[in-house]
mmCIF file of C-alpha atoms in Angstrom:
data_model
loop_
_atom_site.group_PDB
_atom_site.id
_atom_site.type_symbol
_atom_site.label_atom_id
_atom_site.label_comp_id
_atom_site.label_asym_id
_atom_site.label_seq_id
_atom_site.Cartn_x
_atom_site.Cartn_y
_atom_site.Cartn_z
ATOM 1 C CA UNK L 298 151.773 11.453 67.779
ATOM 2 C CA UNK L 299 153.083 14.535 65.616
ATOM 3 C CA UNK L 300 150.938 14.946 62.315
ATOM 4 C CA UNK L 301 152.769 14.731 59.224
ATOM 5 C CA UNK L 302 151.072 16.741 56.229
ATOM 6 C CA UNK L 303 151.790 15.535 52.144
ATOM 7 C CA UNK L 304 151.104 17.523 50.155
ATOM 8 C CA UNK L 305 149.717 15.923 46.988
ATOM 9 C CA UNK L 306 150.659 17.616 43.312
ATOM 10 C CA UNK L 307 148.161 19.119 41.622
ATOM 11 C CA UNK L 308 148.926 16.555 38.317
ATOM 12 C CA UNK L 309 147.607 13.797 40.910
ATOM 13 C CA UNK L 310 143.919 14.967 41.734
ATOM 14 C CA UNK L 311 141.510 13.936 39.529
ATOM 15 C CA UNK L 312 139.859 16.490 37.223
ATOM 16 C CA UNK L 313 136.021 16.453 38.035
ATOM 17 C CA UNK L 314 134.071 16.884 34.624
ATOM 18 C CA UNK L 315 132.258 20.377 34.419
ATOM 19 C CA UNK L 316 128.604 19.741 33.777
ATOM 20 C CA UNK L 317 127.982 20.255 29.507
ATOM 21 C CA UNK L 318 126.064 23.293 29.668
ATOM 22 C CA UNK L 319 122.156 22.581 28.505
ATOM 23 C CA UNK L 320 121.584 24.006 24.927
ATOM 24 C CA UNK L 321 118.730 26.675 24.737
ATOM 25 C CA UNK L 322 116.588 28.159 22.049
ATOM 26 C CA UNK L 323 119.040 31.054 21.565
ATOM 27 C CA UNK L 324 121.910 28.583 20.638
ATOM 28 C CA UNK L 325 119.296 27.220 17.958
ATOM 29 C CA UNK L 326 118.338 29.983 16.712
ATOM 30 C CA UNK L 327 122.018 31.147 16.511
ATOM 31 C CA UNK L 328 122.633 28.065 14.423
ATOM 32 C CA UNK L 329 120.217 28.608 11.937
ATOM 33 C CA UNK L 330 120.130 32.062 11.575
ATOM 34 C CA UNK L 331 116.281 32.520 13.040
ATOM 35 C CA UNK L 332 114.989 34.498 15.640
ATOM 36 C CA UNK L 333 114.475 32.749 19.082
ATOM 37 C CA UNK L 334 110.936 33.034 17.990
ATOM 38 C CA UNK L 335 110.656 31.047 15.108
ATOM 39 C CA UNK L 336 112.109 28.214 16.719
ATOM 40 C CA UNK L 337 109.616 28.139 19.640
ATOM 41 C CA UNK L 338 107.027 28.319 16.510
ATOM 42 C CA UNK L 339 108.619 25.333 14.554
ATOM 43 C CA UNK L 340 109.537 23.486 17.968
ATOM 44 C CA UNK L 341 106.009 23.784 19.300
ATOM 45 C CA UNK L 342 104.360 23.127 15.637
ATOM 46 C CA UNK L 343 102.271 26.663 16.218
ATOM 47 C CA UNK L 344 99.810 26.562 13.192
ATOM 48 C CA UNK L 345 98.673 30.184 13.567
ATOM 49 C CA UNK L 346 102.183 31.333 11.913
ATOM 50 C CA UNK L 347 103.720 30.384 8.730
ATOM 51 C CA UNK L 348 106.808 29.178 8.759
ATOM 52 C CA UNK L 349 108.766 27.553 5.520
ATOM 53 C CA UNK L 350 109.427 24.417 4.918
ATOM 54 C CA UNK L 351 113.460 25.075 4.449
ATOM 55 C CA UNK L 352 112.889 26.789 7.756
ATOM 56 C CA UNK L 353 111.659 24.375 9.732
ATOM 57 C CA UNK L 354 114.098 22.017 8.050
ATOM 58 C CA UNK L 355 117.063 24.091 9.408
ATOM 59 C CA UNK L 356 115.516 24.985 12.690
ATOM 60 C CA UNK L 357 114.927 21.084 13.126
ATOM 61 C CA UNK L 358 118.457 20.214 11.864
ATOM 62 C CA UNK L 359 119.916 22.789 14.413
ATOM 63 C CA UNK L 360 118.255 21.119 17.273
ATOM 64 C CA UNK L 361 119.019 17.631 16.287
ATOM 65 C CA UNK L 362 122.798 18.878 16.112
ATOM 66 C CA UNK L 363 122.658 21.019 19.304
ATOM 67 C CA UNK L 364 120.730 18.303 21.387
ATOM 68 C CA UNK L 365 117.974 20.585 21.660
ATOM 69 C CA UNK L 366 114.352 19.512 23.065
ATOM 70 C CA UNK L 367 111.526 22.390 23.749
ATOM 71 C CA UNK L 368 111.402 22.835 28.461
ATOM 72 C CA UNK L 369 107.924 21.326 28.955
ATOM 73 C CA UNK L 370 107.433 23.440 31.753
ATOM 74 C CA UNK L 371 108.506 26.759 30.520
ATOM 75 C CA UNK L 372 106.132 26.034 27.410
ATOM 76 C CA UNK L 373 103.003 25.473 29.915
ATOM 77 C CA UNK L 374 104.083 28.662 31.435
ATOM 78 C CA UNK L 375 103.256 30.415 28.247
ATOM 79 C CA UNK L 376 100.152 28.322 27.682
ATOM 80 C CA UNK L 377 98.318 28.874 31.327
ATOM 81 C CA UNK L 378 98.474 24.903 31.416
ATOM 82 C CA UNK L 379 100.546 22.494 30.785
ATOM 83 C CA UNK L 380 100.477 19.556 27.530
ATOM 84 C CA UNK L 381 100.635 16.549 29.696
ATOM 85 C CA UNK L 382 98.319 13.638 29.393
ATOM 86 C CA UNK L 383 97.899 11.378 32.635
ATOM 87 C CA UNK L 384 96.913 7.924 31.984
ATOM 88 C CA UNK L 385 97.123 5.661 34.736
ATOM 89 C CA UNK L 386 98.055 2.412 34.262
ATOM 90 C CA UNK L 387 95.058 -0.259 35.070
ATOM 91 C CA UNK L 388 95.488 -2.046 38.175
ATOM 92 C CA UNK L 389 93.485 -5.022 36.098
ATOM 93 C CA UNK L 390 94.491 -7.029 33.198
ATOM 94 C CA UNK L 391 92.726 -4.952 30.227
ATOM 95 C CA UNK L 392 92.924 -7.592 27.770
ATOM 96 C CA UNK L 393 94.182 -6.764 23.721
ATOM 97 C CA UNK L 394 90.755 -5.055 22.830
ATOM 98 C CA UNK L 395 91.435 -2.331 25.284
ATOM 99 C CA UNK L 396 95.382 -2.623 24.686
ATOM 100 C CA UNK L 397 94.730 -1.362 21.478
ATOM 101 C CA UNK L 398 92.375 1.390 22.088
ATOM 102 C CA UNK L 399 94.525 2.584 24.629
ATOM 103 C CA UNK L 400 97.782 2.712 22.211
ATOM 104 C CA UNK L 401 95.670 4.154 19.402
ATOM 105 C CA UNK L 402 94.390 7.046 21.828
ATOM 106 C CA UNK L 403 98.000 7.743 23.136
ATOM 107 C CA UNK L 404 99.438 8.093 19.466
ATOM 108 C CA UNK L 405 96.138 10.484 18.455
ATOM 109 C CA UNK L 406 96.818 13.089 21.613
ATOM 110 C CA UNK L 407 100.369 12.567 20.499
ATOM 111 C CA UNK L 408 99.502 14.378 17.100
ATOM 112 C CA UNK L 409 97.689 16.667 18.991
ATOM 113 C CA UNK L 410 100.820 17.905 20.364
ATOM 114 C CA UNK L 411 99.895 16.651 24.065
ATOM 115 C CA UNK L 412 102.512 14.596 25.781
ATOM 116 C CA UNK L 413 100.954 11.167 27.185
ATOM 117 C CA UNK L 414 102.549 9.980 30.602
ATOM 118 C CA UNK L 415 101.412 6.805 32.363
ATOM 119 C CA UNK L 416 101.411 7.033 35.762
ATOM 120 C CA UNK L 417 101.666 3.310 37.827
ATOM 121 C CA UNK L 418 98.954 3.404 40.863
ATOM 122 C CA UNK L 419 99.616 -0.027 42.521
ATOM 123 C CA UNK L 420 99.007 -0.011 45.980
ATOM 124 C CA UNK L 421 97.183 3.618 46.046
ATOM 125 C CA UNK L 422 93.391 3.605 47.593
ATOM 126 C CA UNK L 423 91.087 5.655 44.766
ATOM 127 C CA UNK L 424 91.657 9.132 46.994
ATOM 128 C CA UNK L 425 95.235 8.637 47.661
ATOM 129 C CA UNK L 426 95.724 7.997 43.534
ATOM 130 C CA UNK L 427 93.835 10.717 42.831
ATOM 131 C CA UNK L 428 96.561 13.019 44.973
ATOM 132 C CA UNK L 429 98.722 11.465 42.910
ATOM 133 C CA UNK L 430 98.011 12.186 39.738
ATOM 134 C CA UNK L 431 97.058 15.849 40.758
ATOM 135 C CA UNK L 432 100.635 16.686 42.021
ATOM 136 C CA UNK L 433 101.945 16.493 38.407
ATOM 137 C CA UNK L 434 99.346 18.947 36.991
ATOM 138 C CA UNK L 435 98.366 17.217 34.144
ATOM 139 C CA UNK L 436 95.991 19.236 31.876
ATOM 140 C CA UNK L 437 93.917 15.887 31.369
ATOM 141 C CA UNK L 438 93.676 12.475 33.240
ATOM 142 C CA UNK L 439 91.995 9.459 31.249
ATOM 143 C CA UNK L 440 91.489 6.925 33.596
ATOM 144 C CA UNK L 441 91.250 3.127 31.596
ATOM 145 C CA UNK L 442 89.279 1.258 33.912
ATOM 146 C CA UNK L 443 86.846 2.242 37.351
ATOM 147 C CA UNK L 444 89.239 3.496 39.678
ATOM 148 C CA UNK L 445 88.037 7.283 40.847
ATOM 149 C CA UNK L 446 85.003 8.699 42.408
ATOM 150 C CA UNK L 447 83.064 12.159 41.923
ATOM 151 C CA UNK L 448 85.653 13.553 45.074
ATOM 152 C CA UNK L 449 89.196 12.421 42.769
ATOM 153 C CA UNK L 450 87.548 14.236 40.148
ATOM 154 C CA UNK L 451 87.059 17.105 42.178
ATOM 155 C CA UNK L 452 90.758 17.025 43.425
ATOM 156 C CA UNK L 453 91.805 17.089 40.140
ATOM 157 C CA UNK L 454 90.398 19.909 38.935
ATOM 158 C CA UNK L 455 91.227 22.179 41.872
ATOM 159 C CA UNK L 456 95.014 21.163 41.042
ATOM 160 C CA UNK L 457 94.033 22.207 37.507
ATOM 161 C CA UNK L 458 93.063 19.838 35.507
ATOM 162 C CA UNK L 459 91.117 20.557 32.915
ATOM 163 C CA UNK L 460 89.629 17.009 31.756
ATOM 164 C CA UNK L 461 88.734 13.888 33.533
ATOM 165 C CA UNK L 462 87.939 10.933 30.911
ATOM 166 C CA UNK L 463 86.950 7.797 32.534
ATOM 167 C CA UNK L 464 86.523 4.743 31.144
ATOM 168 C CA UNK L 465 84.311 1.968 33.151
ATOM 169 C CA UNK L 466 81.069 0.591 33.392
ATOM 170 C CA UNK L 467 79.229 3.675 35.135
ATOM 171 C CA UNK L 468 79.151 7.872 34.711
ATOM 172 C CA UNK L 469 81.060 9.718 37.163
ATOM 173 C CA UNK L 470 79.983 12.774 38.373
ATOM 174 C CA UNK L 471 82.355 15.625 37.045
ATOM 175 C CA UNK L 472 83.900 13.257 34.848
ATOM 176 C CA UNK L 473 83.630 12.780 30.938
ATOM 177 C CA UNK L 474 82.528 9.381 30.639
ATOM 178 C CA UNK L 475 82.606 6.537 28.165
ATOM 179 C CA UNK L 476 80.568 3.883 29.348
ATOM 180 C CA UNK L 477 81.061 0.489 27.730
ATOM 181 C CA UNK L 478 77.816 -1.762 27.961
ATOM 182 C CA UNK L 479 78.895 -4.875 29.377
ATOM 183 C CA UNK L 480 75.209 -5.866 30.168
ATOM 184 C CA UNK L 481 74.651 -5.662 26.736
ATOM 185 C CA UNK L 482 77.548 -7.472 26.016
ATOM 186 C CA UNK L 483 76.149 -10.529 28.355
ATOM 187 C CA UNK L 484 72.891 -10.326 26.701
ATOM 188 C CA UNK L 485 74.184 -10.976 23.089
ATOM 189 C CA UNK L 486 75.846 -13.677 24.043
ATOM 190 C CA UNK L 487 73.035 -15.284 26.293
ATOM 191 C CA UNK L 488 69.902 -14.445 23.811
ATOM 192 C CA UNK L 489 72.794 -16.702 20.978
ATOM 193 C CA UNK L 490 73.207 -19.420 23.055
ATOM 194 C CA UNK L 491 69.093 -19.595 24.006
ATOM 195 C CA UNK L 492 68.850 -19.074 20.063
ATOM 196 C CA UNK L 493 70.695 -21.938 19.293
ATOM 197 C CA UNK L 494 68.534 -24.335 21.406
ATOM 198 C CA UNK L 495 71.483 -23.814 24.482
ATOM 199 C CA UNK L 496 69.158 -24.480 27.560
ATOM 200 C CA UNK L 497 71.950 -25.076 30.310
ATOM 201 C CA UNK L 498 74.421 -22.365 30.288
ATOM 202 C CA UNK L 499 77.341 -21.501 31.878
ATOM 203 C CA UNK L 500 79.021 -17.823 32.647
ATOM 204 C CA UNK L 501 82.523 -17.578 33.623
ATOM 205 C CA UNK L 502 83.064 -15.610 35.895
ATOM 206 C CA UNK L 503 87.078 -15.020 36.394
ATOM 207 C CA UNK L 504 88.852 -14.958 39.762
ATOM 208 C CA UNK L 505 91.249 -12.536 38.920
ATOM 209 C CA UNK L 506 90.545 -9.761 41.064
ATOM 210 C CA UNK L 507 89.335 -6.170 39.482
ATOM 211 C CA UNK L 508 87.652 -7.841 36.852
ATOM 212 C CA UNK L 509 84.143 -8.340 38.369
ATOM 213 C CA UNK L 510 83.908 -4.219 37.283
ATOM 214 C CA UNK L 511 83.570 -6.402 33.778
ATOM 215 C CA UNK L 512 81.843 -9.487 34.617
ATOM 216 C CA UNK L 513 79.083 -9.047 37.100
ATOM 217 C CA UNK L 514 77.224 -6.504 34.043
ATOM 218 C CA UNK L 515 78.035 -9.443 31.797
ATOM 219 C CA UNK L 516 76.470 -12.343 33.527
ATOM 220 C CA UNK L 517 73.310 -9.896 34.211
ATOM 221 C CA UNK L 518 72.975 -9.559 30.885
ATOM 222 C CA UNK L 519 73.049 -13.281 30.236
ATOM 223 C CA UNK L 520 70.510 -13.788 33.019
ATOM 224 C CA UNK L 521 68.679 -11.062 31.770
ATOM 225 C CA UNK L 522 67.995 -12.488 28.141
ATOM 226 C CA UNK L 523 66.809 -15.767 29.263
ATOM 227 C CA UNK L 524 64.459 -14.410 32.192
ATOM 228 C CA UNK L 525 61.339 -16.205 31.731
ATOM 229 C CA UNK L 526 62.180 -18.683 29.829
ATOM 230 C CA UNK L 527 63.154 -22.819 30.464
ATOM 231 C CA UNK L 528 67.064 -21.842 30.476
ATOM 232 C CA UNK L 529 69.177 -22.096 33.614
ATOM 233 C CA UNK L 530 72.601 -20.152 34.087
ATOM 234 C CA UNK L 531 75.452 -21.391 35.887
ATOM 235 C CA UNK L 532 78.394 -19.462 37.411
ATOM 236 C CA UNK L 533 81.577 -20.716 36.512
ATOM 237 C CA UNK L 534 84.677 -19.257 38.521
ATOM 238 C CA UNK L 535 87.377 -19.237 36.564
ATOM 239 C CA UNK L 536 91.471 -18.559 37.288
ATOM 240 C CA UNK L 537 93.817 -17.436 33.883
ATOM 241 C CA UNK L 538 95.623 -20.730 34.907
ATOM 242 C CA UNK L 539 95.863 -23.707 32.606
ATOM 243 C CA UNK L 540 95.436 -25.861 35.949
ATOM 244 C CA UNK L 541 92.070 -23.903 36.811
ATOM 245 C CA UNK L 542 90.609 -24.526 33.528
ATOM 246 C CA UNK L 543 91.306 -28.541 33.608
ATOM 247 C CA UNK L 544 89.862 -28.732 37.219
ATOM 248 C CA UNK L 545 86.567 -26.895 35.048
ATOM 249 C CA UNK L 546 86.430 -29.343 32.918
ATOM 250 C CA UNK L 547 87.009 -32.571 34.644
ATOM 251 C CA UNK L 548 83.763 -31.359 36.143
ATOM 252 C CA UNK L 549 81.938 -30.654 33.262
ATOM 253 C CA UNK L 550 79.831 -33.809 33.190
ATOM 254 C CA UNK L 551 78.337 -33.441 36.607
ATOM 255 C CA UNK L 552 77.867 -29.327 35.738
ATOM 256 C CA UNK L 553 75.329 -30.849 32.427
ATOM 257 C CA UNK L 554 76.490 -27.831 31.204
ATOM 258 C CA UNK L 555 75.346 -27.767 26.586
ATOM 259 C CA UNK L 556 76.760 -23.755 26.394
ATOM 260 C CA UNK L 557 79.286 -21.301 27.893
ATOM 261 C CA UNK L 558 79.792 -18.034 27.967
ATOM 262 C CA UNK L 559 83.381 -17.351 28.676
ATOM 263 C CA UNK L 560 83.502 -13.972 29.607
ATOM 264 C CA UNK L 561 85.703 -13.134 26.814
ATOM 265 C CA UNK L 562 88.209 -14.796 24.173
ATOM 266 C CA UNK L 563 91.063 -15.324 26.080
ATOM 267 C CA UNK L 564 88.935 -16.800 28.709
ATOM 268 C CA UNK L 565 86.977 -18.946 25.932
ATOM 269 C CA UNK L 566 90.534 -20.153 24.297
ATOM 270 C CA UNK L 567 91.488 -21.235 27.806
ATOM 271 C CA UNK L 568 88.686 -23.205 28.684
ATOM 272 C CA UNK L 569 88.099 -24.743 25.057
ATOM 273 C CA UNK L 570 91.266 -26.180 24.855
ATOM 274 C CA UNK L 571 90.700 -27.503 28.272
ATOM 275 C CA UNK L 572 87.097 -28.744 27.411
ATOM 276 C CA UNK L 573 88.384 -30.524 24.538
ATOM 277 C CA UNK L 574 91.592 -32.716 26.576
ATOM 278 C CA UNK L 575 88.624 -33.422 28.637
ATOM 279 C CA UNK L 576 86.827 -35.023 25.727
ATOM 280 C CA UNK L 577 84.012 -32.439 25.588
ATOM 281 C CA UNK L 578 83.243 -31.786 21.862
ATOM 282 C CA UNK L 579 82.852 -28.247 20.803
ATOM 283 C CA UNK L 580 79.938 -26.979 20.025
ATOM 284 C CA UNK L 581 78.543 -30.689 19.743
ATOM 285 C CA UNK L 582 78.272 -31.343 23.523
ATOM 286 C CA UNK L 583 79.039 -27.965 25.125
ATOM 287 C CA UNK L 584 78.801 -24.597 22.804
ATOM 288 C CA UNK L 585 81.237 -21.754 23.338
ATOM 289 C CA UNK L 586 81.043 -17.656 23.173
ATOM 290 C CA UNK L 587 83.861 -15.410 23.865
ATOM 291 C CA UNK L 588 83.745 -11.859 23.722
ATOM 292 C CA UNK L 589 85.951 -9.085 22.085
ATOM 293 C CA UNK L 590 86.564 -10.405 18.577
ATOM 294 C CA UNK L 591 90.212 -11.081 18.713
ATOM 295 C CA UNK L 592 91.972 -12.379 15.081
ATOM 296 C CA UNK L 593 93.144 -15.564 17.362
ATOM 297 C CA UNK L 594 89.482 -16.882 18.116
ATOM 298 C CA UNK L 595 88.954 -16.673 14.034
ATOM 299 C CA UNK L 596 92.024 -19.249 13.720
ATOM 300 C CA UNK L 597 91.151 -21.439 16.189
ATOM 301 C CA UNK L 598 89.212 -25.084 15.000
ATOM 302 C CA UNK L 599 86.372 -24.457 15.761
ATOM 303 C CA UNK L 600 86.868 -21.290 15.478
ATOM 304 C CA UNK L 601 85.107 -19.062 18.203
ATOM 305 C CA UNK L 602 81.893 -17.592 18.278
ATOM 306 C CA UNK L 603 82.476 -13.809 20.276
ATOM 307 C CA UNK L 604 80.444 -10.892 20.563
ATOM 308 C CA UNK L 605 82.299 -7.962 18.697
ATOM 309 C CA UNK L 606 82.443 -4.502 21.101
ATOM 310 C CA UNK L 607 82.363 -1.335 19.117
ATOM 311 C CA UNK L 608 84.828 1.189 20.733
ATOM 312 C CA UNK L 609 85.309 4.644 19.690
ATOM 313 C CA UNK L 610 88.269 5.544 17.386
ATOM 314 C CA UNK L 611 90.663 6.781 19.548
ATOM 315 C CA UNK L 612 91.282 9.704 17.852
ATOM 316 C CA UNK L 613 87.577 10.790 18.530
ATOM 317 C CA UNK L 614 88.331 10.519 22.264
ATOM 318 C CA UNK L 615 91.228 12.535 21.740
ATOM 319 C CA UNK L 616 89.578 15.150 19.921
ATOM 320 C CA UNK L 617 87.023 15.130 22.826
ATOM 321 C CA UNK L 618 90.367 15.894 25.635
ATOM 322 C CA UNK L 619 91.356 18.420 22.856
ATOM 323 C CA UNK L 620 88.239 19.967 23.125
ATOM 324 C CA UNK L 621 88.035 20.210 26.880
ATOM 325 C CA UNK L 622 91.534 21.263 27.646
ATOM 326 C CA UNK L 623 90.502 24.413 25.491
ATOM 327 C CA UNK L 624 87.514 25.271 26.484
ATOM 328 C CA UNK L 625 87.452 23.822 30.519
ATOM 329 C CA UNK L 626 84.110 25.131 31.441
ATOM 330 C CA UNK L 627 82.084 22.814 29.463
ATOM 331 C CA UNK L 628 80.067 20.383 30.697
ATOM 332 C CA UNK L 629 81.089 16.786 31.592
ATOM 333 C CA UNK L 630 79.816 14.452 28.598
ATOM 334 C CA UNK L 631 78.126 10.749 29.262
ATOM 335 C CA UNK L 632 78.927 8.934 25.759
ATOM 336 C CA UNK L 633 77.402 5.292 25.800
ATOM 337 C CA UNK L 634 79.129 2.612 23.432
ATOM 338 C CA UNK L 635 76.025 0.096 22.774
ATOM 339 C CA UNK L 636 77.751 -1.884 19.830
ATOM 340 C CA UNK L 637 77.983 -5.200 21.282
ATOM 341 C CA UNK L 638 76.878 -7.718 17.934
ATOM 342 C CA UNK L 639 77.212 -11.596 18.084
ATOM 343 C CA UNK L 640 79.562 -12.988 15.853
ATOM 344 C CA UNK L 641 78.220 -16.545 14.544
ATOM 345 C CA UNK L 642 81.093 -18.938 14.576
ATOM 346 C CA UNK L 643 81.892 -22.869 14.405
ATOM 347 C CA UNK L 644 82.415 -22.530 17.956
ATOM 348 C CA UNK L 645 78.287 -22.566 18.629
#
């Protein structure tokens, strides 16, 4: 069969876009009548120059107009390492206490100039996440919750990284750590309950799985301050579940259960409400204690007992990355947060 050939007008074809070139820091500086660099000085807030305000105003104005935002990794280039902040996201339900932490310490490194990035690890063992994170070559890595070993740390800073910040219940070697004292935490709450005549007490312990990095310290330190004397604890598993909590507390009578700890708040909210359906008064027949202080326990009736956690500002733990990123050969730091206080409600 003979081949026939068309030939198609050139008015016909489609015009493919050409890409918009990608403004630079000479178009900028063009635009505002500045060398290429002052703009890298305004862009990259350098404090070691001075720069006027009407300068940075027009240098700023230019790049808004142009489209203009600073090449991350030509900047880390200059700067032997790069601005990026690795935070991976917790592979456990942190609860608002840490929520807030976390967002506070993410908008403090952001006025420190570093860029915060937060890196989803679902599904990756410890040493594979660890990998990870290193193949972006973060300066830093704050990790929220236990989830890397003394070996992650060490692949971290072989890909250069200049700060490891974990956040969990023990130090890890190589690592800066912030220990919160969740022993201590069980304690205040358990010494309360024993203090308020509380001789049969339960400790909810919650099914969700990551969070026994939390609870295990916490119901030591409930067994721990009343060793020795005529109190009993009780475990309590727990689900998040409406349904969970109700099958609790239809067998709360048989339990002789007069206290709770409930782990925290939102555990102690879930179970009160239950408790009282049930027809368990609160705190007459069964006391309750929560644990991180949130404004919601303080509205409910009764309103809850907790024991407040005192967490370092955020922008102190910034100021500590700060500090390691520029000077990396200091020593890894242990900093202990012990301010775990009872707060005497209605609720006990």
């Amino acid at each position: 069969m003979p081949y026939v050939m068309v030939q198609i007008p050139n008015s016909a074809v489609p015009a493919v876009p050409q890409p918009r070139s990608v403004p630079t820091s000479a178009d900028v500086a063009r635009l505002a009548g500045v060398s290429r660099a002052t703009v890298s000085y305004v862009l990259n807030n350098t404090s070691a120059v001075r720069i006027s305000e009407p300068t940075r105003r027009r240098v700023h104005e230019a790049a808004k107009e142009l489209g203009y935002v600073p090449h991350a990794a030509a900047r880390s280039l200059r700067a032997g390492h790069s601005r990026l902040v690795l935070m991976p996201a917790p592979s456990v339900p942190i609860g608002p206490l840490y929520s807030q932490f976390i967002n506070e310490l993410q908008w403090a490194l952001s006025r420190l100039d570093y860029t915060v990035v937060q890196y989803a690890s679902v599904g990756l063992r410890v040493d594979e996440a660890a990998r990870a994170w290193a193949e972006l070559r973060p300066a830093a890595v704050i990790v929220p919750v236990d989830g890397i070993g003394p070996e992650g740390v060490a692949v971290l800073k072989r890909s250069g990284a200049r700060a490891v910040v974990t956040l969990g219940a023990e130090r890890i070697e190589g690592a800066h750590s912030l220990i919160v004292d969740h022993m201590g935490v069980g304690r205040a709450a358990g010494a309360h309950l024993y203090a308020r005549g509380r001789r049969r007490i339960g400790v909810v312990v919650p099914e969700e799985q990551g969070l026994d990095v939390f609870s295990q310290p916490r119901l030591a330190g409930v067994r721990d301050a009343v060793e020795g004397t005529d109190a009993s604890v009780t475990v309590l598993p727990l689900a998040y579940e409406e349904e969970s909590a109700a099958r609790l507390a239809e067998r709360w009578p048989e339990l002789g259960l007069d206290s709770v700890f409930a782990f925290n708040d939102e555990y102690a909210m879930l179970l009160m409400r239950a408790l009282q359906d049930a027809g368990v008064s609160v705190p007459e027949d069964t006391a309750v204690v929560g644990a991180d202080d949130l404004l919601l326990g303080r509205l409910l009736r009764p309103s809850l007992s907790t024991v407040h956690i005192e967490l370092p500002a955020g922008r102190d733990l910034a100021e500590l990355v700060d500090r390691a990123v520029r000077n990396p050969g200091t020593d890894a730091e242990t900093h202990h947060v012990h301010g775990a206080t009872l707060v005497h409600r209605d609720s006990s």
